[in-house]
């Protein structure tokens, strides 16, 4: 067979993928450094540095024929290049491009190097969206492609545009990638033949070449399809293998689900569970009763009452003689669980304690010895639970609240503290099913869709900055009735400011496609402990201003992430006890805080938040019996920003809002978690590519059913890729 003689070469090429990028022709040590800045360290790194888009020179327009509002490619000659600095930290390059029919002005933000790379007389192609202002057709941050000289592409009519940087121009990047592809000549295709046939996928090598240097857009599309499928398949295989390792050689606990503590807890709950909560409890306990390791996520909007459902799972662990760990992302939240669940646990005879970073050394030692001796049923805590010396004697249940705040490694660490414990993840982040599959592999999902309290009693209104007096009037009315008020100010960290400036100028430079106009700057999700000094000053001023003018009859306090924990606690306690009536806060109130008497929330600069985040925020009000009002104040003049916020007025469904958000933003912003498995997905969009994820999920499951370790000759290359790409430990080697 002619194939056979190629095998050593193929292996060579395959192994070569993971050699340092300096192996690639033209990549000098200095250039390797520049590439490293872009996250590219290996040959594979270059080959999977996929084009962000393509310039299709076969679809050209002229300056005269290009239509406003549409994206197109125009070929012309540079007339002049000007570097301008309208603000100290903002550089823009303005380039006049002419063809025989007229002029197009190019404005490029934050790429000052263009002024050196481009000069009058050069022939270029520019690709982007045509706008019209100041009397000219313009393109903001288009792709600019020199058509002659050493930078000119040597390829056909479809030019790839790779993400590039200051030291590595797109043209240079193209050459690096092209040279890297030479080294990959003959790589083994890890995709089992049956799957290639099933989906009619091109080979890996063909796909690698065609995604970078396609002959046509259709060919690029086929390559993308193949590589995207490969991405998810590898991820799914990895996640499933990991899950299998978790239970292999262990005997998962079959929990007692009708024991005395369960009954006592049931009797102690001061309200009736909603039908959904009862169903969720039934599902969870039903699975816990089985001798297999549960892997379940309970998804519910803020205020849907997930905590109490988790309490029943904990009771089952206690009744079985097992133990539970309840992990929460912040100290405030851990303490709140201890306060609210503590009472119920006491009534049910479930022993409990809380462990956080601020637990004293002596108390910690005592807790840990009780835990190790098995005389503590449940330990509630923060990341402190993950420390190595936290060793329960018989962990049978791990609960992770706000699970999206934790990474894969942290989840694994918690679970490793027991012998295949049941896992229950709680989240208020609306995760579509396909995303959950992408993130977790095998997982059962339980949704809580309704709140125990009627959420219709909360109204939301978007206000322009000039109308915000209206919000403050409403706040004063509520205060007059003895109710309380949140004022939320988003933090503006350095990074956000910068992104903001870019978005404000109409483009987000290299981060986004120039015509992806729907990019919204958002503040980092909660943990703002690293906030900038200026932000604290601004929030402090805001609080003082509100105390001094708007709310002078009431007590105003400031809560921000930079405060020491004990102080945060005190501020929250005083607000909880109604000693202070107005809480000016950064997003630290985002999760968990429960003050039913708070009925008004004013969010300043609301357009800086994602919709899901706003929805989580507003979940802090309307938790009691009283109607609540939320005001979203925005200074933005952009229609799209206001339009986006308006969705909050009519939609009270966190899942729907997430969908709207996702359609506008990248999933990375929603996940807010670079450690998650989904970060290996370069081509796959977890929302758009739902069908692909479902398919890969099913295929991965089938593959592993027949060959759990991917040892079969047909699967060896695949198994190797799974281990390599995701740094997974091989099943059986422990983990
Ligand atoms: P989340 O799902 O956001 O974590 P919580 O578990 O904190 O929500 O519950 C929100 C509030 O609703 C808590 O004060 C809780 O005691 C209360 N609650 C939960 N279930 C019910 C119910 N069935 N009836 C009335 N109140 C409930
Ligand atoms: Mg909660």
XYZ file of C-alpha atoms and ligand atoms in Angstrom:
763
model
C 0.000 0.000 0.000
C 1.551 3.320 -0.975
C 0.079 4.882 2.180
C 2.257 2.739 4.427
C 5.569 4.205 3.352
C 4.294 7.620 4.261
C 3.468 6.783 7.799
C 6.772 7.816 9.407
C 6.609 11.147 7.521
C 3.064 11.601 8.580
C 3.955 10.957 12.169
C 6.845 13.347 11.810
C 4.588 16.041 10.461
C 2.045 15.398 13.169
C 4.592 15.582 15.952
C 6.049 18.656 14.270
C 2.865 20.538 14.973
C 3.851 20.866 18.569
C 7.372 22.052 18.009
C 8.300 25.641 18.813
C 7.189 28.268 16.364
C 10.837 29.143 15.695
C 10.960 26.025 13.494
C 8.914 27.910 10.939
C 10.815 29.601 8.154
C 11.196 33.405 8.598
C 10.405 33.205 12.308
C 13.501 34.687 13.941
C 13.856 34.713 17.729
C 12.631 38.306 17.789
C 9.630 37.405 15.677
C 8.967 34.364 17.826
C 8.734 36.770 20.744
C 6.298 38.955 18.863
C 4.220 35.901 18.042
C 4.274 34.810 21.637
C 2.648 38.113 22.513
C -0.213 37.014 20.313
C -0.389 33.696 22.139
C 1.352 31.727 19.390
C 4.117 29.446 20.618
C 4.053 26.376 18.425
C 3.688 25.454 14.795
C 0.178 24.380 15.685
C -0.405 27.796 17.202
C 0.292 29.369 13.823
C -1.786 26.880 11.913
C -4.742 27.401 14.208
C -4.314 31.153 14.027
C -7.301 31.296 11.746
C -8.196 34.235 9.520
C -10.743 36.511 11.060
C -12.220 37.159 7.674
C -11.407 37.185 4.005
C -11.130 39.907 1.478
C -12.837 38.713 -1.631
C -11.200 40.574 -4.453
C -13.603 39.020 -6.879
C -16.397 41.093 -5.298
C -15.031 44.571 -5.866
C -16.803 47.906 -5.971
C -15.537 51.318 -6.965
C -15.578 54.490 -4.882
C -18.587 55.589 -6.873
C -20.520 52.322 -6.879
C -19.928 51.413 -3.208
C -23.192 51.737 -1.332
C -23.435 53.461 2.042
C -24.014 51.012 4.848
C -22.738 48.034 2.899
C -19.472 46.134 3.176
C -17.312 45.873 0.123
C -13.790 45.830 -1.230
C -12.356 48.768 -3.151
C -9.063 48.849 -4.995
C -7.222 52.132 -5.307
C -4.074 54.159 -4.822
C -3.155 55.886 -1.576
C -3.253 59.633 -2.005
C -2.128 60.685 1.457
C -1.548 59.303 4.962
C -1.944 61.429 8.105
C -1.310 60.453 11.709
C -3.502 62.385 14.152
C -3.755 62.422 17.936
C -7.068 63.993 18.879
C -6.607 62.844 22.484
C -3.360 61.992 24.299
C -4.142 58.294 24.318
C -5.885 58.056 21.013
C -4.015 57.787 17.749
C -5.761 57.646 14.437
C -4.483 57.383 10.930
C -6.427 58.960 8.107
C -5.774 57.684 4.625
C -7.168 58.987 1.362
C -7.665 56.266 -1.246
C -8.607 57.136 -4.806
C -9.671 55.153 -7.789
C -10.754 56.361 -11.201
C -14.245 57.117 -9.899
C -13.576 59.033 -6.683
C -12.209 59.063 -3.139
C -12.767 56.980 -0.024
C -11.374 58.192 3.291
C -10.073 55.507 5.629
C -9.963 56.148 9.356
C -7.937 53.633 11.361
C -7.996 53.881 15.143
C -5.197 52.712 17.387
C -2.971 51.415 14.645
C -0.431 54.249 14.474
C 2.034 51.911 12.793
C -0.052 52.092 9.644
C 1.380 55.574 9.112
C 4.769 53.970 8.619
C 3.648 50.928 6.686
C 1.603 52.845 4.154
C 2.584 55.733 1.919
C 1.251 57.800 -0.960
C 1.300 56.037 -4.303
C 0.808 52.510 -2.941
C -1.838 50.379 -4.587
C -4.113 48.825 -1.961
C -7.386 47.022 -1.517
C -9.539 48.170 1.376
C -12.380 46.119 2.705
C -14.962 47.280 5.193
C -18.270 48.971 5.646
C -18.964 52.195 3.801
C -20.146 55.107 5.913
C -20.859 58.624 4.884
C -19.816 61.594 6.960
C -18.131 64.969 6.642
C -18.925 64.841 2.968
C -16.985 61.703 2.126
C -17.498 58.014 1.815
C -15.489 56.506 4.614
C -14.368 53.212 6.010
C -13.542 52.957 9.700
C -10.873 50.393 10.528
C -11.145 48.503 7.263
C -8.791 45.732 6.303
C -6.038 47.261 4.228
C -4.169 45.078 1.811
C -1.124 46.300 -0.131
C -1.358 44.936 -3.655
C 2.228 45.345 -4.746
C 5.731 45.126 -3.337
C 6.984 42.488 -0.946
C 3.810 42.614 1.123
C 1.541 41.785 -1.746
C -0.259 38.474 -1.365
C 0.902 35.783 -3.732
C -2.440 34.050 -3.718
C -5.679 34.079 -5.583
C -8.606 36.392 -5.289
C -9.568 35.520 -1.730
C -7.158 37.049 0.745
C -7.223 35.860 4.350
C -7.045 38.478 7.052
C -5.336 37.042 10.083
C -5.430 38.757 13.421
C -2.136 40.616 13.506
C -0.213 43.012 15.685
C 2.141 45.912 15.627
C 5.266 43.851 15.001
C 3.579 41.248 12.865
C 1.685 42.809 10.014
C -1.118 40.884 8.338
C 1.171 40.362 5.362
C 3.931 38.898 7.499
C 1.458 36.759 9.356
C 0.263 35.361 6.058
C 3.782 34.335 5.216
C 4.397 32.742 8.609
C 1.198 30.755 8.316
C 2.033 29.707 4.806
C 5.461 28.483 5.940
C 3.955 26.682 8.908
C 1.634 24.863 6.544
C 4.670 23.498 4.689
C 5.781 21.825 7.903
C 2.333 20.366 8.367
C 2.458 18.703 4.977
C 1.208 15.161 5.460
C -0.209 15.452 8.992
C -2.232 12.511 10.181
C -5.923 13.079 10.210
C -7.191 12.281 13.693
C -10.784 12.241 12.503
C -12.062 8.668 12.264
C -12.973 7.806 8.734
C -16.560 6.947 9.603
C -17.115 10.498 10.828
C -15.411 12.039 7.849
C -17.702 10.081 5.616
C -20.788 10.748 7.709
C -20.402 14.514 7.465
C -18.486 14.599 4.211
C -15.573 16.411 5.788
C -12.399 17.312 3.957
C -9.157 15.979 5.404
C -7.323 17.900 8.050
C -4.499 18.838 5.787
C -6.804 20.105 3.078
C -8.788 22.000 5.681
C -5.701 23.613 7.180
C -4.656 24.916 3.802
C -8.094 25.932 2.631
C -9.053 27.834 5.737
C -5.966 30.006 5.358
C -5.638 30.226 1.601
C -8.922 29.302 -0.018
C -9.563 29.511 -3.736
C -13.083 30.670 -3.023
C -15.224 31.617 -0.045
C -17.107 28.355 -0.452
C -13.895 26.423 -0.005
C -13.060 28.417 3.106
C -16.487 27.568 4.419
C -15.958 23.834 3.933
C -12.610 24.022 5.696
C -14.146 25.888 8.558
C -16.927 23.349 8.859
C -14.449 20.526 9.120
C -12.184 22.250 11.644
C -15.051 23.539 13.748
C -16.444 20.054 14.056
C -13.018 18.771 15.030
C -12.762 21.432 17.714
C -15.979 20.467 19.437
C -15.432 16.762 19.016
C -12.065 16.979 20.755
C -13.534 19.088 23.538
C -16.471 16.754 24.057
C -14.187 13.725 24.112
C -11.988 15.421 26.632
C -14.846 16.379 28.921
C -16.404 12.941 28.737
C -13.138 11.164 29.397
C -12.573 13.411 32.346
C -15.994 12.519 33.685
C -15.256 8.849 33.247
C -11.985 9.153 35.134
C -13.893 10.736 37.989
C -15.987 7.674 38.640
C -13.657 4.939 37.469
C -12.653 2.599 40.269
C -14.912 4.410 42.695
C -18.168 3.356 44.201
C -20.552 6.279 44.039
C -22.920 6.613 46.961
C -26.576 5.671 46.725
C -28.101 8.303 48.989
C -30.855 7.814 51.535
C -33.470 10.319 50.451
C -36.252 9.914 52.979
C -34.333 10.085 56.211
C -35.118 12.003 59.372
C -33.129 15.114 58.480
C -34.861 15.334 55.153
C -38.208 15.239 56.868
C -37.179 17.736 59.516
C -35.882 20.085 56.848
C -39.118 19.797 54.944
C -41.011 20.765 58.068
C -38.679 23.668 58.804
C -39.047 25.463 55.447
C -41.138 28.582 56.149
C -42.854 28.548 52.741
C -44.279 26.058 50.295
C -42.020 25.036 47.465
C -43.217 25.985 44.023
C -44.151 23.147 41.701
C -40.924 23.622 39.826
C -38.862 23.504 42.998
C -40.615 20.310 44.003
C -39.954 18.782 40.626
C -36.307 19.831 40.769
C -35.986 18.323 44.229
C -37.553 15.116 43.010
C -35.197 14.883 40.033
C -32.118 15.604 42.076
C -32.944 13.279 44.941
C -34.008 10.588 42.507
C -30.602 10.702 40.896
C -28.776 10.920 44.211
C -30.488 7.722 45.302
C -28.775 5.914 42.445
C -25.293 4.457 42.873
C -23.774 6.590 40.146
C -22.031 9.952 40.267
C -24.555 12.693 39.599
C -23.440 15.537 37.390
C -26.295 17.983 37.363
C -26.791 21.656 36.889
C -29.695 23.542 38.397
C -30.314 26.606 36.291
C -32.606 29.337 37.420
C -32.870 33.020 37.160
C -32.045 35.095 40.222
C -34.658 34.690 42.902
C -36.052 31.412 41.608
C -35.064 29.760 44.880
C -32.236 27.421 43.950
C -30.617 27.484 47.370
C -33.415 25.725 49.179
C -33.462 22.976 46.566
C -29.751 22.456 47.182
C -30.470 22.266 50.912
C -32.509 19.112 50.342
C -29.633 17.529 48.481
C -27.413 18.342 51.441
C -29.939 16.766 53.799
C -29.728 13.561 51.769
C -25.958 13.519 52.192
C -26.323 14.022 55.938
C -28.974 11.326 56.266
C -26.685 8.925 54.437
C -23.816 9.573 56.809
C -21.983 11.444 54.098
C -20.788 15.011 53.949
C -21.352 17.966 51.665
C -19.266 20.936 50.625
C -21.071 24.047 49.447
C -18.757 26.290 47.459
C -19.683 29.932 46.833
C -17.704 32.488 44.822
C -17.605 35.291 47.362
C -17.351 35.665 51.071
C -20.554 37.718 51.198
C -22.424 34.900 49.541
C -20.911 32.182 51.709
C -21.861 34.090 54.831
C -25.344 34.654 53.526
C -25.816 30.949 52.906
C -24.592 30.273 56.387
C -27.125 32.754 57.780
C -30.141 31.614 55.787
C -29.453 27.882 55.473
C -27.932 27.716 58.941
C -31.311 28.195 60.569
C -32.878 25.448 58.489
C -29.956 23.088 59.067
C -30.165 23.685 62.814
C -33.830 22.795 62.748
C -33.092 19.680 60.718
C -30.203 18.508 62.864
C -27.632 18.995 60.141
C -24.313 20.195 61.505
C -22.797 23.043 59.511
C -20.018 25.624 59.540
C -18.504 28.208 57.251
C -14.906 28.468 56.099
C -13.525 31.466 54.240
C -10.274 33.289 53.802
C -10.976 35.349 56.882
C -11.675 32.444 59.220
C -9.153 32.590 62.048
C -6.326 30.065 62.089
C -7.554 28.357 65.249
C -11.141 28.175 64.096
C -10.008 26.818 60.770
C -7.955 24.100 62.421
C -10.938 23.086 64.501
C -13.308 23.004 61.516
C -10.916 20.945 59.454
C -10.443 18.379 62.174
C -14.210 18.060 62.603
C -14.524 17.664 58.863
C -11.832 15.011 58.750
C -13.386 13.211 61.708
C -16.744 13.135 59.968
C -18.515 15.117 62.650
C -19.462 17.986 60.353
C -22.242 17.382 57.842
C -21.757 20.377 55.615
C -19.038 22.953 55.227
C -20.020 26.121 53.416
C -17.234 28.259 52.074
C -15.360 30.169 49.446
C -12.238 29.185 47.506
C -10.822 28.387 50.942
C -12.588 25.041 50.560
C -10.263 24.133 47.737
C -7.128 24.101 49.877
C -5.416 20.744 50.099
C -5.885 20.328 53.826
C -9.657 20.536 53.528
C -10.292 16.788 53.711
C -13.768 15.557 54.417
C -13.827 11.983 55.678
C -16.716 11.029 53.432
C -17.686 13.612 50.857
C -20.733 12.405 48.963
C -22.034 15.706 47.592
C -20.363 18.798 46.200
C -22.546 21.836 45.559
C -21.147 24.768 43.626
C -23.178 27.927 43.756
C -22.815 30.415 40.902
C -20.747 27.747 39.217
C -19.880 29.915 36.239
C -17.513 31.793 38.509
C -15.290 28.782 38.851
C -12.945 27.203 36.381
C -12.725 23.608 35.252
C -9.724 23.008 37.489
C -11.468 24.381 40.553
C -14.515 22.259 39.995
C -12.304 19.211 39.551
C -10.403 20.010 42.717
C -13.544 20.169 44.794
C -14.867 16.907 43.396
C -11.545 15.174 43.980
C -12.071 15.529 47.712
C -14.475 12.623 47.670
C -14.938 9.177 46.201
C -16.968 10.069 43.099
C -19.297 12.436 44.950
C -22.523 13.633 43.413
C -22.110 17.091 41.931
C -24.757 19.777 41.867
C -23.980 23.044 40.101
C -26.175 26.077 40.614
C -26.206 28.945 38.200
C -28.194 32.051 37.463
C -26.379 32.498 34.189
C -28.776 31.340 31.552
C -26.823 28.704 29.761
C -28.402 27.250 26.670
C -28.246 23.507 26.464
C -25.619 23.455 23.749
C -23.361 25.716 25.717
C -23.749 23.493 28.748
C -22.705 20.543 26.605
C -19.726 22.445 25.299
C -18.688 23.387 28.795
C -19.381 20.199 30.661
C -19.733 17.287 28.314
C -22.089 14.992 30.142
C -24.488 16.872 32.308
C -28.127 16.741 33.237
C -29.901 20.050 33.349
C -32.750 21.132 35.574
C -34.339 24.494 34.949
C -36.294 26.693 37.365
C -38.169 29.117 35.170
C -40.443 30.942 37.568
C -39.952 32.862 40.760
C -41.859 32.134 43.926
C -42.708 35.826 44.079
C -44.537 37.377 41.209
C -41.837 39.147 39.273
C -44.383 41.121 37.287
C -44.469 43.381 40.285
C -41.125 44.721 39.265
C -41.008 47.292 36.495
C -37.984 48.463 34.579
C -37.550 51.739 32.790
C -34.766 53.101 30.631
C -34.012 56.789 31.179
C -31.750 59.219 29.391
C -29.268 60.949 31.650
C -31.347 64.116 31.464
C -34.364 62.270 32.822
C -32.710 60.731 35.805
C -34.376 63.173 38.216
C -37.429 61.010 37.656
C -35.616 58.025 39.104
C -34.475 59.973 42.120
C -38.011 61.171 42.768
C -39.218 57.590 42.712
C -36.397 56.647 45.061
C -37.348 59.389 47.528
C -40.979 58.276 47.437
C -39.954 54.733 48.289
C -37.672 55.940 51.058
C -40.610 57.927 52.392
C -42.532 54.684 52.695
C -39.699 53.195 54.712
C -38.246 51.218 51.825
C -34.643 51.109 50.649
C -32.708 51.953 47.520
C -29.725 50.698 45.556
C -27.722 53.004 43.332
C -25.340 51.067 41.118
C -22.343 52.741 39.499
C -20.337 50.601 37.126
C -16.621 50.680 37.610
C -14.581 51.988 34.815
C -11.276 50.181 34.911
C -8.481 51.137 32.600
C -9.247 48.381 30.189
C -12.886 49.364 29.963
C -12.015 52.972 29.406
C -9.840 52.053 26.546
C -12.341 49.756 24.964
C -14.910 52.398 25.481
C -12.918 55.042 23.714
C -12.564 52.689 20.808
C -16.196 51.737 20.701
C -17.136 55.355 21.114
C -15.110 56.285 18.096
C -17.050 53.777 16.130
C -14.723 50.843 16.045
C -12.848 48.488 18.241
C -9.628 48.196 16.288
C -8.109 44.776 16.155
C -10.401 43.242 18.769
C -13.426 43.081 16.556
C -14.330 43.022 12.981
C -14.623 46.521 11.632
C -18.144 45.888 10.528
C -19.159 44.076 13.667
C -20.748 47.336 14.857
C -22.636 45.665 17.676
C -19.726 45.458 20.058
C -20.564 46.725 23.503
C -18.052 47.474 26.174
C -18.983 45.812 29.399
C -17.600 45.914 32.869
C -15.932 42.876 34.281
C -18.290 40.529 36.038
C -18.344 41.310 39.716
C -14.985 40.740 41.291
C -13.795 44.263 41.144
C -11.235 43.999 43.916
C -8.587 45.076 41.434
C -10.410 48.225 40.639
C -8.577 51.396 39.870
C -7.983 54.007 42.473
C -9.830 56.590 40.398
C -12.921 54.472 40.352
C -13.095 54.329 44.103
C -12.697 58.080 44.155
C -15.498 58.501 41.625
C -17.837 56.159 43.469
C -17.002 57.884 46.758
C -17.798 61.257 45.228
C -21.067 59.933 43.874
C -22.038 58.614 47.305
C -21.125 61.910 48.962
C -23.010 63.850 46.367
C -26.120 61.743 46.824
C -25.897 62.009 50.599
C -25.415 65.749 50.457
C -28.136 66.572 47.961
C -30.596 63.976 46.757
C -30.906 61.816 49.851
C -29.974 64.158 52.671
C -32.810 62.850 54.875
C -31.488 59.310 54.797
C -28.233 57.501 55.365
C -26.193 56.681 52.301
C -23.304 54.208 52.302
C -20.842 53.016 49.712
C -20.012 49.396 48.969
C -17.220 48.499 46.585
C -14.928 45.574 45.984
C -11.874 47.407 47.220
C -13.154 47.487 50.785
C -11.706 44.989 53.225
C -14.057 42.073 53.716
C -15.048 42.892 57.289
C -16.025 46.374 56.196
C -18.096 45.037 53.313
C -19.842 42.780 55.780
C -20.617 45.694 58.067
C -21.901 47.862 55.256
C -24.152 45.031 54.092
C -25.310 44.312 57.601
C -26.252 47.952 58.184
C -28.176 48.000 54.930
C -29.819 44.722 55.818
C -30.847 46.149 59.215
C -32.139 49.345 57.573
C -29.628 51.462 59.458
C -28.640 52.778 56.069
C -31.339 53.275 53.495
C -29.374 53.959 50.349
C -26.599 51.678 49.200
C -24.342 53.072 46.523
C -22.625 50.057 45.114
C -20.451 48.789 42.356
C -21.344 45.398 40.953
C -20.370 43.682 44.216
C -24.065 43.327 44.901
C -24.480 41.313 41.782
C -24.823 37.911 43.320
C -26.636 36.657 46.315
C -27.509 39.716 48.351
C -30.997 39.431 49.781
C -32.667 42.516 51.278
C -36.406 42.242 50.617
C -37.084 45.796 51.824
C -35.075 47.272 48.959
C -37.549 48.262 46.249
C -35.802 50.737 44.001
C -32.643 50.271 41.998
C -31.037 52.975 39.922
C -28.292 51.802 37.592
C -26.058 54.580 36.324
C -24.402 54.173 32.931
C -26.453 51.058 32.443
C -25.224 50.686 28.874
C -21.891 49.551 30.227
C -23.429 46.338 31.480
C -24.456 43.270 29.580
C -28.162 42.495 29.672
C -27.618 39.324 31.634
C -25.669 41.275 34.171
C -28.346 43.926 34.433
C -30.884 41.209 34.877
C -28.878 39.693 37.688
C -28.512 43.103 39.244
C -32.182 43.905 39.157
C -32.874 40.562 40.761
C -31.731 42.245 43.967
C -35.017 44.133 44.152
C -38.532 42.808 44.078
C -37.569 39.922 46.330
C -40.136 40.775 48.982
C -43.839 41.373 48.840
C -43.593 44.995 47.769
C -43.549 46.134 44.162
C -40.185 47.267 42.913
C -38.912 49.693 40.323
C -35.695 49.576 38.370
C -34.278 52.550 36.457
C -31.574 52.113 33.886
C -29.898 55.423 33.242
C -27.876 55.790 30.089
C -25.909 58.690 28.728
C -25.409 56.942 25.435
C -26.693 58.660 22.368
C -26.310 55.600 20.218
C -29.632 54.149 19.209
C -28.341 50.629 19.308
C -27.260 51.011 22.940
C -30.650 52.330 23.998
C -32.478 49.772 21.907
C -30.555 47.039 23.628
C -31.459 48.398 27.059
C -35.111 48.716 26.117
C -35.261 44.939 25.905
C -35.025 45.064 29.688
C -38.302 46.965 29.896
C -40.389 44.312 28.273
C -38.457 41.146 28.897
C -38.118 39.614 32.321
C -36.740 36.311 31.181
C -33.043 35.978 31.895
C -32.674 33.295 29.262
C -34.209 35.408 26.557
C -32.055 38.374 27.577
C -28.990 36.216 27.401
C -29.983 35.198 23.930
C -30.329 38.823 22.898
C -27.011 39.564 24.528
C -25.345 36.623 22.880
C -26.597 37.682 19.541
C -24.839 40.959 20.131
C -21.720 39.906 21.890
C -19.184 37.181 22.003
C -19.803 34.182 24.160
C -16.528 34.829 25.931
C -18.063 37.838 27.575
C -20.991 35.802 28.768
C -18.909 32.959 30.028
C -16.596 35.443 31.621
C -14.288 32.589 32.240
C -11.184 31.925 30.213
C -10.456 28.729 32.052
C -13.551 27.034 30.845
C -13.340 24.371 28.210
C -15.050 26.606 25.728
C -11.960 28.784 25.527
C -10.349 26.151 23.305
C -13.068 26.789 20.799
C -11.630 29.126 18.211
C -14.013 28.561 15.369
C -17.143 27.446 17.121
C -19.699 29.887 18.351
C -21.666 28.203 21.095
C -24.888 29.903 20.143
C -24.745 29.892 16.366
C -23.301 26.404 16.119
C -25.762 24.627 18.378
C -26.444 21.883 15.859
C -22.764 21.163 15.425
C -22.267 20.872 19.175
C -25.203 18.498 19.542
C -23.833 16.319 16.774
C -20.305 16.225 18.139
C -21.679 15.465 21.575
C -23.577 12.442 20.314
C -20.625 11.263 18.220
C -18.205 11.584 21.128
C -20.494 9.582 23.345
C -20.739 6.816 20.784
C -16.990 6.729 20.210
C -16.264 6.402 23.902
C -18.909 3.781 24.440
C -17.016 1.470 22.110
C -13.512 2.582 22.941
C -13.345 4.404 26.295
C -9.610 5.096 26.135
C -9.479 5.724 22.395
C -6.912 2.960 22.110
C -8.158 1.308 18.947
C -5.771 1.777 15.990
C -8.354 3.918 14.201
C -8.641 6.186 17.190
C -5.074 6.468 18.367
C -4.423 9.718 16.546
C -7.657 11.105 17.893
C -6.812 10.055 21.432
C -3.444 11.703 21.158
C -4.997 14.955 19.970
C -7.472 14.962 22.826
C -4.715 14.554 25.363
C -2.393 17.012 23.735
C -4.725 19.771 22.858
C -6.392 19.903 26.204
C -3.584 18.718 28.407
C -5.778 15.933 29.686
C -4.408 13.116 31.721
C -4.963 9.746 30.219
C -7.795 7.808 31.746
C -6.427 5.598 34.459
C -3.413 7.736 35.229
C -5.534 9.496 37.819
C -6.521 13.050 37.566
P -31.508 32.170 43.861
O -32.124 31.150 42.975
O -31.322 33.484 43.170
O -30.249 31.687 44.525
P -32.530 32.139 46.493
O -32.346 30.699 46.688
O -31.564 33.051 47.149
O -32.583 32.461 44.951
O -34.020 32.504 46.878
C -34.486 33.826 46.776
C -35.430 34.144 47.906
O -36.666 33.467 47.715
C -34.893 33.709 49.253
O -35.194 34.718 50.199
C -35.671 32.436 49.540
O -35.823 32.242 50.919
C -37.002 32.728 48.875
N -37.738 31.550 48.428
C -37.234 30.452 47.832
N -38.217 29.575 47.517
C -39.369 30.149 47.920
C -40.746 29.748 47.863
N -41.114 28.577 47.326
N -41.665 30.595 48.354
C -41.298 31.773 48.892
N -40.042 32.202 48.980
C -39.073 31.417 48.494
Mg -28.324 32.052 44.801
